[in-house]
Amino acid sequence: MYLRKKFRKFKYKLMFWWHRFFKKPEEINDFFIYEDFVEPLVETKKRLFATGCSFTDVYNYSSPWYKEFKYTTSWPEEVIKQLRGDWSFYNGAGCGLGNDAICATFFDHVTRVGNPDFVMIQWSGAGRVPIGYPKDCKLNKTLHLDPIAWYNSQHSKKDMFQNPEWRHDQAAILAWSNKYKKIYYPHRHIKFGIDNWYKNIYIVQDYCKMHDIPYIFGQGINTLQTTSREDNYMIMEYIENHHMYDQIDQDKFIGWPTLLDGFCFGEYFKKNPELIIGELDTHPNNDGTIKIAEWYLEKVKENYENFIR
């Protein structure tokens, strides 16, 4: 045991010095996970921090139904065009991210880079739980699992889900998610999801208030996707009667409370097909991303008018 520890210590030292002296500069970045963060001391522009799921991480989203479609802009790009002064932005979004991961990208950024000059977050579905997919599943590009929403895709009539390979992976994911749901929240998935959704929104909001950082939030997809109308009514009731309902700054949240009298981006796009990629893919197209930017800018004008050109 003693020799094993000594060898392990020697191995780590050897790895360190190898990367320190023998790696080429462009190769050193491959050794680190967060090489794409800007250096705070070099930053001269004001910085917008944006994050979310695929509605924000548009350049890494490729529609499986419309291969020819390409994004030419993202909503953070459109937003900074209308902000007063010289702005850059950091996009911490990722396709399929849940709210725990979205919250984590924010705090990872502020602790590594420093506080941004503006924060805009597009929150995701509350059912996206940050655990991994089964090992034998090929759909492992994202680290979230939505035990409720995956049921919908399993029974989807969209062509992609009729592909035998996809059907096999979907079945594996569904079985995995159902097993997880039974273990961790068998009868309380709605309460768990909404509580967690509120928690993430509140702690980012509270941090921004404490550090005097202007912020605007919005909801990208349904707060919590379910398979029954009864569950939807339970979600609406639980959101409205939640003890944190009045703790959320509604003036700085687009479409609050996202259900009831409010809206989320995804539901708006379904009712406005000219803003989506196509009938089989309700992700926003380029006009849709511009629309999202307009929503954020409207809230900026209402709450921080001096930021608008």
Tab-separated table of C-alpha atoms in Angstrom:
chain	number	residue	atom	x	y	z
A	1	MET	CA	0.000	0.000	0.000
A	2	TYR	CA	2.824	2.392	0.887
A	3	LEU	CA	4.644	1.727	-2.393
A	4	ARG	CA	1.433	2.161	-4.343
A	5	LYS	CA	0.862	5.615	-2.848
A	6	LYS	CA	4.454	6.609	-3.532
A	7	PHE	CA	4.165	5.456	-7.140
A	8	ARG	CA	0.897	7.331	-7.637
A	9	LYS	CA	2.460	10.519	-6.255
A	10	PHE	CA	5.454	10.093	-8.554
A	11	LYS	CA	3.151	9.525	-11.558
A	12	TYR	CA	1.199	12.744	-10.920
A	13	LYS	CA	4.408	14.739	-10.559
A	14	LEU	CA	5.702	13.269	-13.810
A	15	MET	CA	2.463	14.201	-15.604
A	16	PHE	CA	2.699	17.753	-14.286
A	17	TRP	CA	6.266	18.323	-15.388
A	18	TRP	CA	5.635	16.699	-18.769
A	19	HIS	CA	2.802	19.099	-19.480
A	20	ARG	CA	4.836	21.988	-18.065
A	21	PHE	CA	7.950	21.586	-20.224
A	22	PHE	CA	7.337	19.220	-23.114
A	23	LYS	CA	3.823	19.897	-24.336
A	24	LYS	CA	3.371	22.400	-27.170
A	25	PRO	CA	1.375	25.509	-26.169
A	26	GLU	CA	-1.583	24.519	-28.345
A	27	GLU	CA	-1.578	21.034	-26.779
A	28	ILE	CA	-1.570	22.257	-23.192
A	29	ASN	CA	-5.146	23.466	-23.556
A	30	ASP	CA	-6.253	19.906	-24.294
A	31	PHE	CA	-5.175	18.957	-20.778
A	32	PHE	CA	-7.557	21.431	-19.174
A	33	ILE	CA	-11.328	21.435	-19.241
A	34	TYR	CA	-12.026	25.164	-19.151
A	35	GLU	CA	-9.560	26.505	-21.677
A	36	ASP	CA	-12.269	28.551	-23.423
A	37	PHE	CA	-12.801	31.005	-20.549
A	38	VAL	CA	-11.562	34.530	-21.131
A	39	GLU	CA	-8.883	35.922	-18.839
A	40	PRO	CA	-10.505	38.554	-16.605
A	41	LEU	CA	-7.426	40.790	-16.470
A	42	VAL	CA	-7.260	41.004	-20.268
A	43	GLU	CA	-10.977	41.674	-20.757
A	44	THR	CA	-11.567	45.256	-21.919
A	45	LYS	CA	-15.170	45.051	-23.079
A	46	LYS	CA	-18.254	44.785	-20.928
A	47	ARG	CA	-19.282	41.155	-20.726
A	48	LEU	CA	-22.721	39.554	-21.033
A	49	PHE	CA	-23.039	36.093	-19.536
A	50	ALA	CA	-25.726	33.981	-21.222
A	51	THR	CA	-26.618	30.353	-20.670
A	52	GLY	CA	-29.440	27.926	-21.291
A	53	CYS	CA	-30.194	24.778	-23.278
A	54	SER	CA	-30.369	24.269	-27.077
A	55	PHE	CA	-32.437	27.447	-27.537
A	56	THR	CA	-29.264	29.321	-26.543
A	57	ASP	CA	-26.542	26.892	-27.668
A	58	VAL	CA	-27.786	27.083	-31.259
A	59	TYR	CA	-24.492	26.519	-33.086
A	60	ASN	CA	-24.076	23.100	-31.465
A	61	TYR	CA	-27.631	22.036	-32.301
A	62	SER	CA	-28.185	20.146	-35.531
A	63	SER	CA	-31.748	19.312	-36.472
A	64	PRO	CA	-32.108	15.575	-37.163
A	65	TRP	CA	-35.098	16.261	-39.429
A	66	TYR	CA	-33.844	19.296	-41.357
A	67	LYS	CA	-30.188	18.648	-42.132
A	68	GLU	CA	-29.960	21.635	-44.465
A	69	PHE	CA	-30.917	24.159	-41.773
A	70	LYS	CA	-28.071	26.229	-40.352
A	71	TYR	CA	-28.053	28.903	-37.672
A	72	THR	CA	-26.535	32.255	-38.602
A	73	THR	CA	-27.079	34.009	-35.281
A	74	SER	CA	-27.882	33.434	-31.607
A	75	TRP	CA	-29.925	35.574	-29.266
A	76	PRO	CA	-26.931	36.711	-27.129
A	77	GLU	CA	-25.280	37.999	-30.322
A	78	GLU	CA	-28.399	39.955	-31.204
A	79	VAL	CA	-28.751	41.326	-27.675
A	80	ILE	CA	-25.269	42.869	-27.442
A	81	LYS	CA	-25.830	44.699	-30.750
A	82	GLN	CA	-28.443	46.812	-28.955
A	83	LEU	CA	-26.570	47.397	-25.698
A	84	ARG	CA	-24.840	50.690	-25.118
A	85	GLY	CA	-21.043	50.575	-25.209
A	86	ASP	CA	-18.587	47.899	-26.299
A	87	TRP	CA	-19.787	44.410	-25.352
A	88	SER	CA	-18.631	40.813	-25.626
A	89	PHE	CA	-20.565	37.780	-24.461
A	90	TYR	CA	-19.862	34.354	-23.024
A	91	ASN	CA	-22.326	31.622	-23.967
A	92	GLY	CA	-22.275	28.875	-21.351
A	93	ALA	CA	-25.278	27.002	-22.763
A	94	GLY	CA	-25.394	23.376	-23.828
A	95	CYS	CA	-27.904	21.292	-25.759
A	96	GLY	CA	-30.103	19.379	-23.348
A	97	LEU	CA	-28.863	21.079	-20.198
A	98	GLY	CA	-31.083	21.010	-17.143
A	99	ASN	CA	-31.351	23.786	-14.582
A	100	ASP	CA	-28.798	22.322	-12.177
A	101	ALA	CA	-26.215	22.377	-14.961
A	102	ILE	CA	-27.288	25.857	-16.105
A	103	CYS	CA	-26.901	27.153	-12.560
A	104	ALA	CA	-23.514	25.436	-12.317
A	105	THR	CA	-22.249	27.122	-15.516
A	106	PHE	CA	-23.051	30.505	-13.981
A	107	PHE	CA	-21.179	29.908	-10.737
A	108	ASP	CA	-18.317	28.225	-12.553
A	109	HIS	CA	-17.960	31.356	-14.648
A	110	VAL	CA	-18.086	33.871	-11.808
A	111	THR	CA	-15.594	31.907	-9.700
A	112	ARG	CA	-13.134	31.377	-12.550
A	113	VAL	CA	-13.510	34.610	-14.528
A	114	GLY	CA	-15.297	37.067	-12.251
A	115	ASN	CA	-18.676	38.734	-12.190
A	116	PRO	CA	-20.069	39.632	-15.619
A	117	ASP	CA	-21.628	43.019	-16.372
A	118	PHE	CA	-24.996	41.509	-17.277
A	119	VAL	CA	-26.598	38.085	-16.773
A	120	MET	CA	-29.262	36.608	-19.057
A	121	ILE	CA	-30.414	33.060	-18.433
A	122	GLN	CA	-32.815	30.891	-20.404
A	123	TRP	CA	-34.027	28.288	-17.908
A	124	SER	CA	-34.745	24.720	-18.989
A	125	GLY	CA	-37.158	21.941	-18.068
A	126	ALA	CA	-37.415	21.077	-14.385
A	127	GLY	CA	-37.474	17.356	-15.150
A	128	ARG	CA	-33.954	17.321	-16.572
A	129	VAL	CA	-32.012	15.546	-13.866
A	130	PRO	CA	-28.190	15.696	-14.142
A	131	ILE	CA	-27.308	12.004	-14.244
A	132	GLY	CA	-25.733	9.967	-17.016
A	133	TYR	CA	-27.283	7.757	-19.663
A	134	PRO	CA	-26.832	3.968	-19.602
A	135	LYS	CA	-23.396	2.844	-20.827
A	136	ASP	CA	-24.728	1.001	-23.866
A	137	CYS	CA	-26.710	3.980	-25.129
A	138	LYS	CA	-25.335	5.891	-28.111
A	139	LEU	CA	-27.309	9.039	-27.237
A	140	ASN	CA	-24.748	10.179	-24.681
A	141	LYS	CA	-23.931	13.695	-25.858
A	142	THR	CA	-25.610	15.383	-22.888
A	143	LEU	CA	-25.634	14.622	-19.187
A	144	HIS	CA	-29.274	14.990	-18.299
A	145	LEU	CA	-32.145	12.612	-17.919
A	146	ASP	CA	-35.799	13.582	-17.996
A	147	PRO	CA	-37.814	10.650	-16.655
A	148	ILE	CA	-41.079	12.321	-17.673
A	149	ALA	CA	-40.296	13.912	-21.031
A	150	TRP	CA	-38.523	10.809	-22.351
A	151	TYR	CA	-41.866	9.020	-22.173
A	152	ASN	CA	-43.227	11.487	-24.731
A	153	SER	CA	-40.371	10.911	-27.162
A	154	GLN	CA	-40.648	7.140	-26.740
A	155	HIS	CA	-44.204	7.326	-28.078
A	156	SER	CA	-43.530	10.088	-30.587
A	157	LYS	CA	-44.789	9.810	-34.164
A	158	LYS	CA	-41.849	11.816	-35.469
A	159	ASP	CA	-39.902	9.903	-38.097
A	160	MET	CA	-36.619	10.049	-36.217
A	161	PHE	CA	-37.993	8.049	-33.321
A	162	GLN	CA	-39.205	5.308	-35.661
A	163	ASN	CA	-35.606	4.534	-36.622
A	164	PRO	CA	-34.806	1.076	-35.150
A	165	GLU	CA	-31.519	2.244	-33.633
A	166	TRP	CA	-33.169	5.248	-32.034
A	167	ARG	CA	-36.048	3.104	-30.823
A	168	HIS	CA	-33.575	0.773	-29.124
A	169	ASP	CA	-31.774	3.668	-27.425
A	170	GLN	CA	-35.047	5.344	-26.489
A	171	ALA	CA	-36.205	2.124	-24.854
A	172	ALA	CA	-32.944	1.892	-22.901
A	173	ILE	CA	-33.264	5.502	-21.767
A	174	LEU	CA	-36.902	5.056	-20.784
A	175	ALA	CA	-36.117	1.969	-18.706
A	176	TRP	CA	-33.183	3.777	-17.084
A	177	SER	CA	-35.217	6.879	-16.298
A	178	ASN	CA	-38.140	4.887	-14.907
A	179	LYS	CA	-35.767	2.985	-12.632
A	180	TYR	CA	-34.279	6.271	-11.440
A	181	LYS	CA	-37.716	7.775	-10.862
A	182	LYS	CA	-38.867	4.808	-8.781
A	183	ILE	CA	-35.775	4.991	-6.589
A	184	TYR	CA	-35.488	8.747	-6.032
A	185	TYR	CA	-38.922	10.266	-6.387
A	186	PRO	CA	-41.624	7.651	-6.985
A	187	HIS	CA	-44.649	9.781	-6.125
A	188	ARG	CA	-43.223	13.263	-5.763
A	189	HIS	CA	-41.646	14.022	-9.150
A	190	ILE	CA	-43.758	17.150	-9.610
A	191	LYS	CA	-42.836	18.568	-6.199
A	192	PHE	CA	-39.184	17.602	-6.685
A	193	GLY	CA	-39.002	19.192	-10.145
A	194	ILE	CA	-40.690	22.479	-9.256
A	195	ASP	CA	-38.828	22.844	-5.942
A	196	ASN	CA	-35.539	22.365	-7.780
A	197	TRP	CA	-36.570	24.805	-10.524
A	198	TYR	CA	-37.379	27.503	-7.966
A	199	LYS	CA	-34.158	26.804	-6.080
A	200	ASN	CA	-31.907	27.342	-9.095
A	201	ILE	CA	-33.676	30.528	-10.177
A	202	TYR	CA	-33.604	31.968	-6.671
A	203	ILE	CA	-29.922	31.398	-5.890
A	204	VAL	CA	-28.737	32.957	-9.173
A	205	GLN	CA	-31.154	35.844	-8.695
A	206	ASP	CA	-29.989	36.342	-5.113
A	207	TYR	CA	-26.315	36.315	-6.128
A	208	CYS	CA	-26.962	38.935	-8.810
A	209	LYS	CA	-28.780	41.135	-6.311
A	210	MET	CA	-26.028	40.776	-3.709
A	211	HIS	CA	-23.353	41.775	-6.235
A	212	ASP	CA	-25.426	44.421	-8.028
A	213	ILE	CA	-25.352	42.564	-11.352
A	214	PRO	CA	-28.255	43.338	-13.708
A	215	TYR	CA	-30.096	40.206	-14.813
A	216	ILE	CA	-32.985	39.015	-16.981
A	217	PHE	CA	-34.431	35.482	-16.976
A	218	GLY	CA	-36.685	33.565	-19.348
A	219	GLN	CA	-38.072	30.029	-19.663
A	220	GLY	CA	-37.055	28.131	-22.799
A	221	ILE	CA	-39.148	24.956	-22.674
A	222	ASN	CA	-42.051	23.805	-20.511
A	223	THR	CA	-41.323	24.137	-16.817
A	224	LEU	CA	-42.126	20.451	-16.336
A	225	GLN	CA	-43.264	18.152	-19.131
A	226	THR	CA	-45.850	15.549	-18.199
A	227	THR	CA	-48.039	13.049	-20.002
A	228	SER	CA	-51.421	13.893	-18.496
A	229	ARG	CA	-53.624	16.968	-18.270
A	230	GLU	CA	-54.214	16.210	-14.585
A	231	ASP	CA	-50.486	16.500	-13.891
A	232	ASN	CA	-50.350	19.788	-15.806
A	233	TYR	CA	-53.042	21.233	-13.545
A	234	MET	CA	-51.113	19.994	-10.501
A	235	ILE	CA	-47.968	21.729	-11.789
A	236	MET	CA	-49.776	25.034	-12.339
A	237	GLU	CA	-51.315	24.873	-8.880
A	238	TYR	CA	-48.023	23.998	-7.239
A	239	ILE	CA	-46.159	26.811	-9.009
A	240	GLU	CA	-48.776	29.400	-8.072
A	241	ASN	CA	-49.066	28.319	-4.427
A	242	HIS	CA	-45.366	27.685	-3.891
A	243	HIS	CA	-43.798	29.489	-0.924
A	244	MET	CA	-41.104	30.911	-3.251
A	245	TYR	CA	-43.546	32.304	-5.815
A	246	ASP	CA	-43.318	35.859	-4.442
A	247	GLN	CA	-39.541	35.579	-4.014
A	248	ILE	CA	-38.958	35.567	-7.777
A	249	ASP	CA	-38.549	39.000	-9.346
A	250	GLN	CA	-41.394	38.822	-11.846
A	251	ASP	CA	-40.470	42.108	-13.528
A	252	LYS	CA	-37.190	40.568	-14.676
A	253	PHE	CA	-38.565	37.216	-15.785
A	254	ILE	CA	-39.913	36.997	-19.347
A	255	GLY	CA	-43.372	35.448	-19.443
A	256	TRP	CA	-43.547	34.795	-15.699
A	257	PRO	CA	-44.984	32.559	-14.308
A	258	THR	CA	-44.324	30.570	-17.570
A	259	LEU	CA	-47.619	28.711	-17.124
A	260	LEU	CA	-50.978	30.124	-16.041
A	261	ASP	CA	-51.085	33.640	-17.547
A	262	GLY	CA	-47.441	33.549	-18.650
A	263	PHE	CA	-45.559	31.686	-21.356
A	264	CYS	CA	-42.347	29.877	-22.180
A	265	PHE	CA	-40.474	30.349	-25.442
A	266	GLY	CA	-41.188	26.854	-26.728
A	267	GLU	CA	-44.962	27.080	-26.342
A	268	TYR	CA	-44.981	30.488	-28.055
A	269	PHE	CA	-43.043	29.084	-31.006
A	270	LYS	CA	-45.457	26.159	-31.416
A	271	LYS	CA	-48.249	28.704	-31.947
A	272	ASN	CA	-46.106	30.716	-34.379
A	273	PRO	CA	-44.723	28.195	-36.923
A	274	GLU	CA	-42.898	30.868	-38.901
A	275	LEU	CA	-40.423	31.062	-35.988
A	276	ILE	CA	-39.524	27.346	-35.807
A	277	ILE	CA	-37.230	25.168	-37.912
A	278	GLY	CA	-40.104	23.043	-39.202
A	279	GLU	CA	-43.171	21.005	-38.360
A	280	LEU	CA	-41.078	18.161	-36.929
A	281	ASP	CA	-38.613	20.405	-35.088
A	282	THR	CA	-39.994	23.162	-32.887
A	283	HIS	CA	-36.605	24.632	-32.024
A	284	PRO	CA	-36.459	28.326	-32.968
A	285	ASN	CA	-35.101	29.153	-36.409
A	286	ASN	CA	-32.996	32.273	-37.001
A	287	ASP	CA	-36.079	34.502	-36.808
A	288	GLY	CA	-37.003	32.690	-33.601
A	289	THR	CA	-33.630	33.419	-32.003
A	290	ILE	CA	-34.049	37.078	-32.952
A	291	LYS	CA	-37.470	37.001	-31.290
A	292	ILE	CA	-35.894	35.677	-28.085
A	293	ALA	CA	-33.385	38.555	-28.215
A	294	GLU	CA	-36.281	41.003	-28.574
A	295	TRP	CA	-37.919	39.591	-25.432
A	296	TYR	CA	-34.722	40.031	-23.446
A	297	LEU	CA	-34.191	43.548	-24.792
A	298	GLU	CA	-37.761	44.519	-23.886
A	299	LYS	CA	-37.064	43.516	-20.291
A	300	VAL	CA	-33.740	45.371	-20.353
A	301	LYS	CA	-35.551	48.505	-21.507
A	302	GLU	CA	-38.171	48.118	-18.764
A	303	ASN	CA	-35.659	47.545	-15.948
A	304	TYR	CA	-32.286	48.938	-17.097
A	305	GLU	CA	-33.091	51.555	-19.711
A	306	ASN	CA	-29.618	53.116	-19.503
A	307	PHE	CA	-28.144	49.914	-21.010
A	308	ILE	CA	-29.990	50.345	-24.319
A	309	ARG	CA	-28.399	52.276	-27.160
